[in-house]
Amino acid sequence: MSEVFFLDYSKEVDVLPGIEGLCAQSGILKGISKGDSVAVKVHMGELGNVTYIRPAFLRKVVDLVKKRGAKPFVTDTVTLYPGARSNKKRYLSTAAYNGFVKESVGAPIVIADGDGDEGTPVALEDVVGRCDLREVEVASGIYDADFLLVLSHVKGHMITGFGGAVKNLGMGCVAKRSKREQHRANPPLLDDSKCDGCEGCLEVCPVDALSMRGGRPQRDPEKCIYCGTCLFACSRKALYWERKNKERFQVYLAHAAAAVVRGFGHRIGFVNFVQDVTPHCDCAAPAGRVLFPDIGILASTDPVGLDKASLDLIDRARMIGVTKPISGPDKLGKWHQVDSLVQLRTAQELGMGSMDYILSNL
Ligand code: SF4
Ligand code: SF4
């Protein structure tokens, strides 16, 4: 059974001191020694997204790490899809626009996989379910750190139902090649009846993986990087992701997360921010209106228990701004027509943690 600690926003807490209390009580910083390099992993938001974790929260954690005599750096990896975070230069510029600079967060900002090609291969020890990954390229800047702190914004996600700590590990801490390999489990499929052959998808594909055959787009699986750009560009919604593939993708995601965690042993801690719970993730701009009142911040050394506790709190919360509220369990998964617990069950099976937890209020 895992232990999860909860700073409950309904108790009118002072948030910054609350984060300090949360870190102290959960013991997530305990393993940090003087001189350690500490990777503080956070998603710094797509250009136009406004619901990512606030830099001030990050600053508080960075200051606590420094108090232990360690050397923190704030980090993330570049995106698979073309956009404002697709290489190191663009990401640093977007991070600055969103308020993440050394002066605000109190530590250098390091793009851990450079332009997406700086990864350290880690062989997968265990494989469960339908997963053909055998190796994961962990972003080298993260792999080389002495300690990893994973700060995650919990929100909805079109493929995985929700994104939290496991998603931040499995997708957020790996180099481009491993992002592509995970997305390969969930290719965009064509609904022939909706396609009018407009070729709009061909125009946006960054790697020319699409060509027309018989008036319909055909995807070359060898060229495709599975970025989903064509799917979002199709105004007729003729491209779609299949539910069973979205769930298979989560199996891959959990394996990648396990590979990241393996290098750190107990030298790892997690904080989940359950606020600004939008339907879409921090890669989306816009990410949609928030679906729940802000809930609070949770911390644990177990990413599986932490994510499950976050989801349970969301399930217990009242939905806002919707005409037909969804009932639990797995409200975010139902919103996106997927079982979002697949990632947690797989992570549990891989020994990353336990979905059974005790929630301790601060
Ligand atoms: S953009 Fe959509 S409708 Fe147009 S060719 Fe591509 S799949 Fe068909
Ligand atoms: S075919 Fe679609 S998913 Fe594949 S690379 Fe092109 S835009 Fe991305």
mmCIF file with all atom_site columns, C-alpha atoms and ligand atoms in Angstrom, residues 190 194-202 212 217 230 233-236 238-239, ligand 1:
data_model
loop_
_atom_site.group_PDB
_atom_site.id
_atom_site.type_symbol
_atom_site.label_atom_id
_atom_site.label_alt_id
_atom_site.label_comp_id
_atom_site.label_asym_id
_atom_site.label_entity_id
_atom_site.label_seq_id
_atom_site.pdbx_PDB_ins_code
_atom_site.Cartn_x
_atom_site.Cartn_y
_atom_site.Cartn_z
_atom_site.occupancy
_atom_site.B_iso_or_equiv
_atom_site.pdbx_formal_charge
_atom_site.auth_seq_id
_atom_site.auth_comp_id
_atom_site.auth_asym_id
_atom_site.auth_atom_id
_atom_site.pdbx_PDB_model_num
ATOM   1  C  CA  . LEU A 1 190 ? -8.994  6.748  -41.827 1.00 0.00 ? 190 LEU A CA  1
ATOM   2  C  CA  . LYS A 1 194 ? -15.920 10.994 -43.968 1.00 0.00 ? 194 LYS A CA  1
ATOM   3  C  CA  . CYS A 1 195 ? -12.924 11.706 -46.227 1.00 0.00 ? 195 CYS A CA  1
ATOM   4  C  CA  . ASP A 1 196 ? -13.507 13.932 -49.272 1.00 0.00 ? 196 ASP A CA  1
ATOM   5  C  CA  . GLY A 1 197 ? -9.956  13.630 -50.625 1.00 0.00 ? 197 GLY A CA  1
ATOM   6  C  CA  . CYS A 1 198 ? -9.106  17.299 -49.988 1.00 0.00 ? 198 CYS A CA  1
ATOM   7  C  CA  . GLU A 1 199 ? -5.394  16.492 -49.381 1.00 0.00 ? 199 GLU A CA  1
ATOM   8  C  CA  . GLY A 1 200 ? -5.247  18.863 -46.400 1.00 0.00 ? 200 GLY A CA  1
ATOM   9  C  CA  . CYS A 1 201 ? -3.538  16.156 -44.333 1.00 0.00 ? 201 CYS A CA  1
ATOM   10 C  CA  . LEU A 1 202 ? -0.799  15.745 -46.969 1.00 0.00 ? 202 LEU A CA  1
ATOM   11 C  CA  . MET A 1 212 ? -2.996  9.943  -52.375 1.00 0.00 ? 212 MET A CA  1
ATOM   12 C  CA  . PRO A 1 217 ? -4.612  9.510  -48.222 1.00 0.00 ? 217 PRO A CA  1
ATOM   13 C  CA  . CYS A 1 230 ? -2.732  15.083 -39.864 1.00 0.00 ? 230 CYS A CA  1
ATOM   14 C  CA  . ALA A 1 233 ? -5.678  19.141 -39.421 1.00 0.00 ? 233 ALA A CA  1
ATOM   15 C  CA  . CYS A 1 234 ? -8.593  17.179 -40.897 1.00 0.00 ? 234 CYS A CA  1
ATOM   16 C  CA  . SER A 1 235 ? -11.653 19.414 -40.661 1.00 0.00 ? 235 SER A CA  1
ATOM   17 C  CA  . ARG A 1 236 ? -13.951 16.498 -41.579 1.00 0.00 ? 236 ARG A CA  1
ATOM   18 C  CA  . ALA A 1 238 ? -11.978 11.564 -41.120 1.00 0.00 ? 238 ALA A CA  1
ATOM   19 C  CA  . LEU A 1 239 ? -8.861  10.572 -39.172 1.00 0.00 ? 239 LEU A CA  1
HETATM 20 S  S1  . SF4 B 2 .   ? -7.644  16.108 -44.590 1.00 0.00 ? 1   SF4 B S1  1
HETATM 21 FE FE1 . SF4 B 2 .   ? -9.224  14.651 -43.977 1.00 0.00 ? 1   SF4 B FE1 1
HETATM 22 S  S2  . SF4 B 2 .   ? -10.761 14.795 -45.569 1.00 0.00 ? 1   SF4 B S2  1
HETATM 23 FE FE2 . SF4 B 2 .   ? -8.906  15.728 -46.410 1.00 0.00 ? 1   SF4 B FE2 1
HETATM 24 S  S3  . SF4 B 2 .   ? -7.850  14.021 -47.463 1.00 0.00 ? 1   SF4 B S3  1
HETATM 25 FE FE3 . SF4 B 2 .   ? -7.043  14.095 -45.386 1.00 0.00 ? 1   SF4 B FE3 1
HETATM 26 S  S4  . SF4 B 2 .   ? -8.299  12.638 -44.253 1.00 0.00 ? 1   SF4 B S4  1
HETATM 27 FE FE4 . SF4 B 2 .   ? -9.421  13.116 -46.143 1.00 0.00 ? 1   SF4 B FE4 1
#
